[in-house]
Coordinates of C-alpha atoms in Angstrom, one line a residue:
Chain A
X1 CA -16.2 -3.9 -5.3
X2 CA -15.8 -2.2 -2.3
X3 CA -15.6 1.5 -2.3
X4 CA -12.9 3.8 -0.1
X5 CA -13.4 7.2 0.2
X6 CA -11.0 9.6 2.6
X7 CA -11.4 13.1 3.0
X8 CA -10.2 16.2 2.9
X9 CA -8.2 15.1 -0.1
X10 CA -5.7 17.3 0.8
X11 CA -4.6 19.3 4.1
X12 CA -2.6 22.1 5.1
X13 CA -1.3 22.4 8.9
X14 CA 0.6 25.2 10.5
X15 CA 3.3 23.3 13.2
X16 CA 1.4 22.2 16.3
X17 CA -1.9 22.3 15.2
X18 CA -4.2 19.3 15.1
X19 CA -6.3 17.6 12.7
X20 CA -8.7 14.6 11.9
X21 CA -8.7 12.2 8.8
X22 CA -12.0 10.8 7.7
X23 CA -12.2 7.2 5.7
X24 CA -15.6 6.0 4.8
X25 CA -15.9 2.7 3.4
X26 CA -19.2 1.0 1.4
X27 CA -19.3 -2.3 2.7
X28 CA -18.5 -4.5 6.2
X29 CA -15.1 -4.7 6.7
X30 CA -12.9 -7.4 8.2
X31 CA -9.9 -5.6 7.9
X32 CA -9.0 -1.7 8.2
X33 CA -5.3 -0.1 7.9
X34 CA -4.3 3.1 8.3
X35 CA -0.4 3.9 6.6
X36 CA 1.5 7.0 6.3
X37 CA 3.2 7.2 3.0
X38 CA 6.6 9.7 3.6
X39 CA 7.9 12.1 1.4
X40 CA 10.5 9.1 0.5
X41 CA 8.0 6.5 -0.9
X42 CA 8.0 4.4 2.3
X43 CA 4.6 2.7 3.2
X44 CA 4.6 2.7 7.2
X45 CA 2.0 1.0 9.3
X46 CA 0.3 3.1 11.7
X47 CA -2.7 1.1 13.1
X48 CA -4.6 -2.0 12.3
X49 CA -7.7 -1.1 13.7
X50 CA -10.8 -3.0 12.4
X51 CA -12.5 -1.8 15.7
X52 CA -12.7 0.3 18.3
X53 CA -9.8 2.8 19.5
X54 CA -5.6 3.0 19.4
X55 CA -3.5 5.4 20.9
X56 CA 0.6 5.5 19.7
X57 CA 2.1 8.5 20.7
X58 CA 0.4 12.1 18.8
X59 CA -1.7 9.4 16.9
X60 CA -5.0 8.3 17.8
X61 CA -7.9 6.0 15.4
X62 CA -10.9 5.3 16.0
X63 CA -13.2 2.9 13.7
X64 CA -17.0 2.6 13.7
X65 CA -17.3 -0.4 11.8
X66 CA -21.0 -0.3 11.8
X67 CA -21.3 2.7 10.8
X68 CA -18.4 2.3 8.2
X69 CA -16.0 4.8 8.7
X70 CA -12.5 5.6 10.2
X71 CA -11.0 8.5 11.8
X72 CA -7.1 9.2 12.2
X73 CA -6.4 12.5 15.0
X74 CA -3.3 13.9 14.5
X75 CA -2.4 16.1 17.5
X76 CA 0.4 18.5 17.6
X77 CA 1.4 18.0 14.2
X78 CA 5.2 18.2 13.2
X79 CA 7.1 19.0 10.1
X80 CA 7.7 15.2 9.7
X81 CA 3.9 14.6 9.9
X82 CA 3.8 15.6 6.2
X83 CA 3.0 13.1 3.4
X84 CA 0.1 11.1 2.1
X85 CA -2.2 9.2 5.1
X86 CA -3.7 6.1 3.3
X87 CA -6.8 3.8 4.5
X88 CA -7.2 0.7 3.6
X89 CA -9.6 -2.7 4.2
X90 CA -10.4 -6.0 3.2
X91 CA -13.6 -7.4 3.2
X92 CA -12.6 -11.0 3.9
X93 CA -10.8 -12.2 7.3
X94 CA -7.5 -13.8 6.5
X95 CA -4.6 -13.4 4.0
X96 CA -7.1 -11.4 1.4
X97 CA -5.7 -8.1 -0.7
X98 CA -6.3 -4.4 0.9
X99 CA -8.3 -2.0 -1.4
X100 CA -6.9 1.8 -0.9
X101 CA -8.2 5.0 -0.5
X102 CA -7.2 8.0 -2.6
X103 CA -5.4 9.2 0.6
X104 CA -5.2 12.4 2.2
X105 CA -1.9 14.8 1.3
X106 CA -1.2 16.4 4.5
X107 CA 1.8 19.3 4.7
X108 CA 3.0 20.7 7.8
X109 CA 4.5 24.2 7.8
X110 CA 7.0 25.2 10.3
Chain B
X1 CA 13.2 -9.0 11.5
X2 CA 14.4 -6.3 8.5
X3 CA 11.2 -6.1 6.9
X4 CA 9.7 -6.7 3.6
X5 CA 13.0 -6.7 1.1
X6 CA 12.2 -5.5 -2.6
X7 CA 15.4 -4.7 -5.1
X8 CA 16.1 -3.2 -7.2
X9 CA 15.2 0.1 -5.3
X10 CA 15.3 2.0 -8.8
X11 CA 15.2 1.0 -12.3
X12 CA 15.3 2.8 -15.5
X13 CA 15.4 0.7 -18.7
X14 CA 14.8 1.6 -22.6
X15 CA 11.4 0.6 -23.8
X16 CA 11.2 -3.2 -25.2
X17 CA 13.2 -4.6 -22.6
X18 CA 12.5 -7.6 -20.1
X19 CA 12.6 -6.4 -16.4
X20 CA 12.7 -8.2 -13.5
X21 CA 11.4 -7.1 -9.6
X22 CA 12.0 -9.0 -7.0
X23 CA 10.4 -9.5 -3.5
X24 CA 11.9 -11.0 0.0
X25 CA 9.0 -11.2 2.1
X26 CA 9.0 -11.3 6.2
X27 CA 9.7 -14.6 7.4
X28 CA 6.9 -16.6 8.3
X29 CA 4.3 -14.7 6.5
X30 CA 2.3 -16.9 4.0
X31 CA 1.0 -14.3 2.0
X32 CA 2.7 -12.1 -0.8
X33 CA 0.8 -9.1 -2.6
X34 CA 2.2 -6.8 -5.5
X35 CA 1.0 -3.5 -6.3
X36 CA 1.9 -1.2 -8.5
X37 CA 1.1 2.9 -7.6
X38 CA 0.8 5.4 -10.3
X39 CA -0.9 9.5 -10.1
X40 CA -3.7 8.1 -12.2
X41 CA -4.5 5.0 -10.6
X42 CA -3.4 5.4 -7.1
X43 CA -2.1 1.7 -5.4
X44 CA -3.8 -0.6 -7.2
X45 CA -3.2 -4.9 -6.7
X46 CA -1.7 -6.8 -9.3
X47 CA -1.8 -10.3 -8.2
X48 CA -1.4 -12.4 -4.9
X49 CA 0.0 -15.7 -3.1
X50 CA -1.0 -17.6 -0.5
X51 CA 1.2 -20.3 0.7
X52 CA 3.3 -19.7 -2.7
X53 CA 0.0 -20.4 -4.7
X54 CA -1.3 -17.5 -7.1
X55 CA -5.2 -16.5 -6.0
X56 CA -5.5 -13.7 -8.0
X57 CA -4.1 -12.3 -10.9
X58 CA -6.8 -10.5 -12.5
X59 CA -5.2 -7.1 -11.5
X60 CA -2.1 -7.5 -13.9
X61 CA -2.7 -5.6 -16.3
X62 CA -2.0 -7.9 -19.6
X63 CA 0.3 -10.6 -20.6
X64 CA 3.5 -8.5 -20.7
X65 CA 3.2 -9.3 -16.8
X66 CA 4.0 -12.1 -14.8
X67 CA 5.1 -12.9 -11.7
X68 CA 6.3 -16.0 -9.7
X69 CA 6.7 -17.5 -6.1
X70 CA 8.7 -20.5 -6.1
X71 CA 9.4 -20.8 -2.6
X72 CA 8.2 -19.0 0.7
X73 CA 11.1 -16.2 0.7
X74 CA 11.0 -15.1 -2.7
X75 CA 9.2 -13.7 -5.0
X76 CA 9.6 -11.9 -8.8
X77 CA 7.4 -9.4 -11.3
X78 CA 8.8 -9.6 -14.5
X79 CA 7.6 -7.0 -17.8
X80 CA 8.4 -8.4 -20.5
X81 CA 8.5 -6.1 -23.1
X82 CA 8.2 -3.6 -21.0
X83 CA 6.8 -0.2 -22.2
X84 CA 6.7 3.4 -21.1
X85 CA 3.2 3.1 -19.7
X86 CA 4.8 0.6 -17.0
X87 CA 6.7 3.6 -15.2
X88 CA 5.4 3.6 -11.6
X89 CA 6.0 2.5 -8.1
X90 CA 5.6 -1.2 -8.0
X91 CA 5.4 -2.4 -3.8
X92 CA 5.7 -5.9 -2.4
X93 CA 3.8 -6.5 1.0
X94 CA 3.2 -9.8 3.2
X95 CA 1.3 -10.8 6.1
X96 CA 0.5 -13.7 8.1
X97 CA -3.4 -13.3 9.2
X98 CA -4.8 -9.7 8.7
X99 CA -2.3 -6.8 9.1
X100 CA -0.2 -6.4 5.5
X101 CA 3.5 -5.0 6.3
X102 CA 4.6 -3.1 2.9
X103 CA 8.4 -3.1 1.5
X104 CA 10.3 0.3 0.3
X105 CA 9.2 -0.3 -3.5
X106 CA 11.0 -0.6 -6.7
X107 CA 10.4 3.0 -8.5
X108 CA 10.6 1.6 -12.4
X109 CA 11.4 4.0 -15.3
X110 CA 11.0 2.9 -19.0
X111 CA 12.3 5.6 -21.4

């Protein structure tokens, strides 16, 4: 199956500095989602982005889909920036499962 | 809309006995997808339904699991007997085309 690889596996940040996340992926991709897991559990949606770029807010991703990777800028991180960034993809277009990374633990210090 | 609905939000039960998650997906989304999340294994799929129909099932991981759709706004994972090994996050998501939308979890504890 298809394989999902992020990096660094973890991060530390002092307040207000910025940082990029790295997915790398072994196969085409339909389908690529980036989710922050907080330090509560919750699964949040931060981009569907099988292409191309997004902006929201201090968040940025960019995906190369031919060259199968995905980046995720954090800019002036915050305290509440801290958890574990996931990547995930399909292969298939349509209502088909993601596969997950291993994520990327990111903590913020003040 | 409020969102992918899973209760109970915690369980803790004594080894051997049957337990029961349940799932309210987003309305109008046709597909349903359970996972369970554990330090070892990281999110992993256990099964999933399109249209209420089970595709895929070959992530649960023996017959002490199953899991059910019997109409498009609700859905259940039931362990039955469950054992300590079971203890993990287990997460509902849905989606209608590609983007998956996940609920808070059920964080399950068999002693």
């Amino acid at each position: 199956g298809i394989q999902v690889e992020q990096s660094p596996p973890d991060l530390i940040l002092q307040e207000g500095a910025n940082s990029t996340l790295r997915c790398n992926f072994s196969d085409s991709v339909n389908n690529l989602q980036w989710f922050h897991q907080n330090p509560w559990g919750q699964l949040i949606n931060l981009f569907y982005i099988p292409s191309g770029t997004k902006q929201n807010g201090r968040l940025s991703a960019t995906t190369v889909a031919t060259e199968r990777y995905s980046l995720l800028y954090i800019s002036s991180s915050q305290t509440t920036d801290s958890g574990v960034y996931f990547c995930a993809v399909t292969l298939n277009s349509g209502n088909t499962p993601l596969v997950f990374g291993k994520g990327t633990r990111l903590s913020v210090i003040a | 809309d409020a969102g992918v609905i899973q209760s109970p939000r915690h369980e803790v039960t004594e080894m051997g006995q049957e337990v029961t998650l349940r799932c309210k997906p987003i309305s109008g989304h046709n597909s349903l997808f359970w996972y369970r999340q554990t330090m070892m294994r990281g999110l992993e799929l256990l099964i999933y339904f399109n249209n209420n129909v089970p595709i895929d099932d070959s992530g649960m991981p023996e017959d002490r699991f199953s899991a059910k759709m019997p109409n498009a706004s609700f859905s259940t994972l039931k362990i039955q007997p469950s054992e300590p090994r079971d203890s993990a996050v287990y997460f509902c998501a849905s989606s209608f085309g590609n983007e998956k939308y996940f609920g808070p979890g059920t964080r399950l504890t068999v002693t």
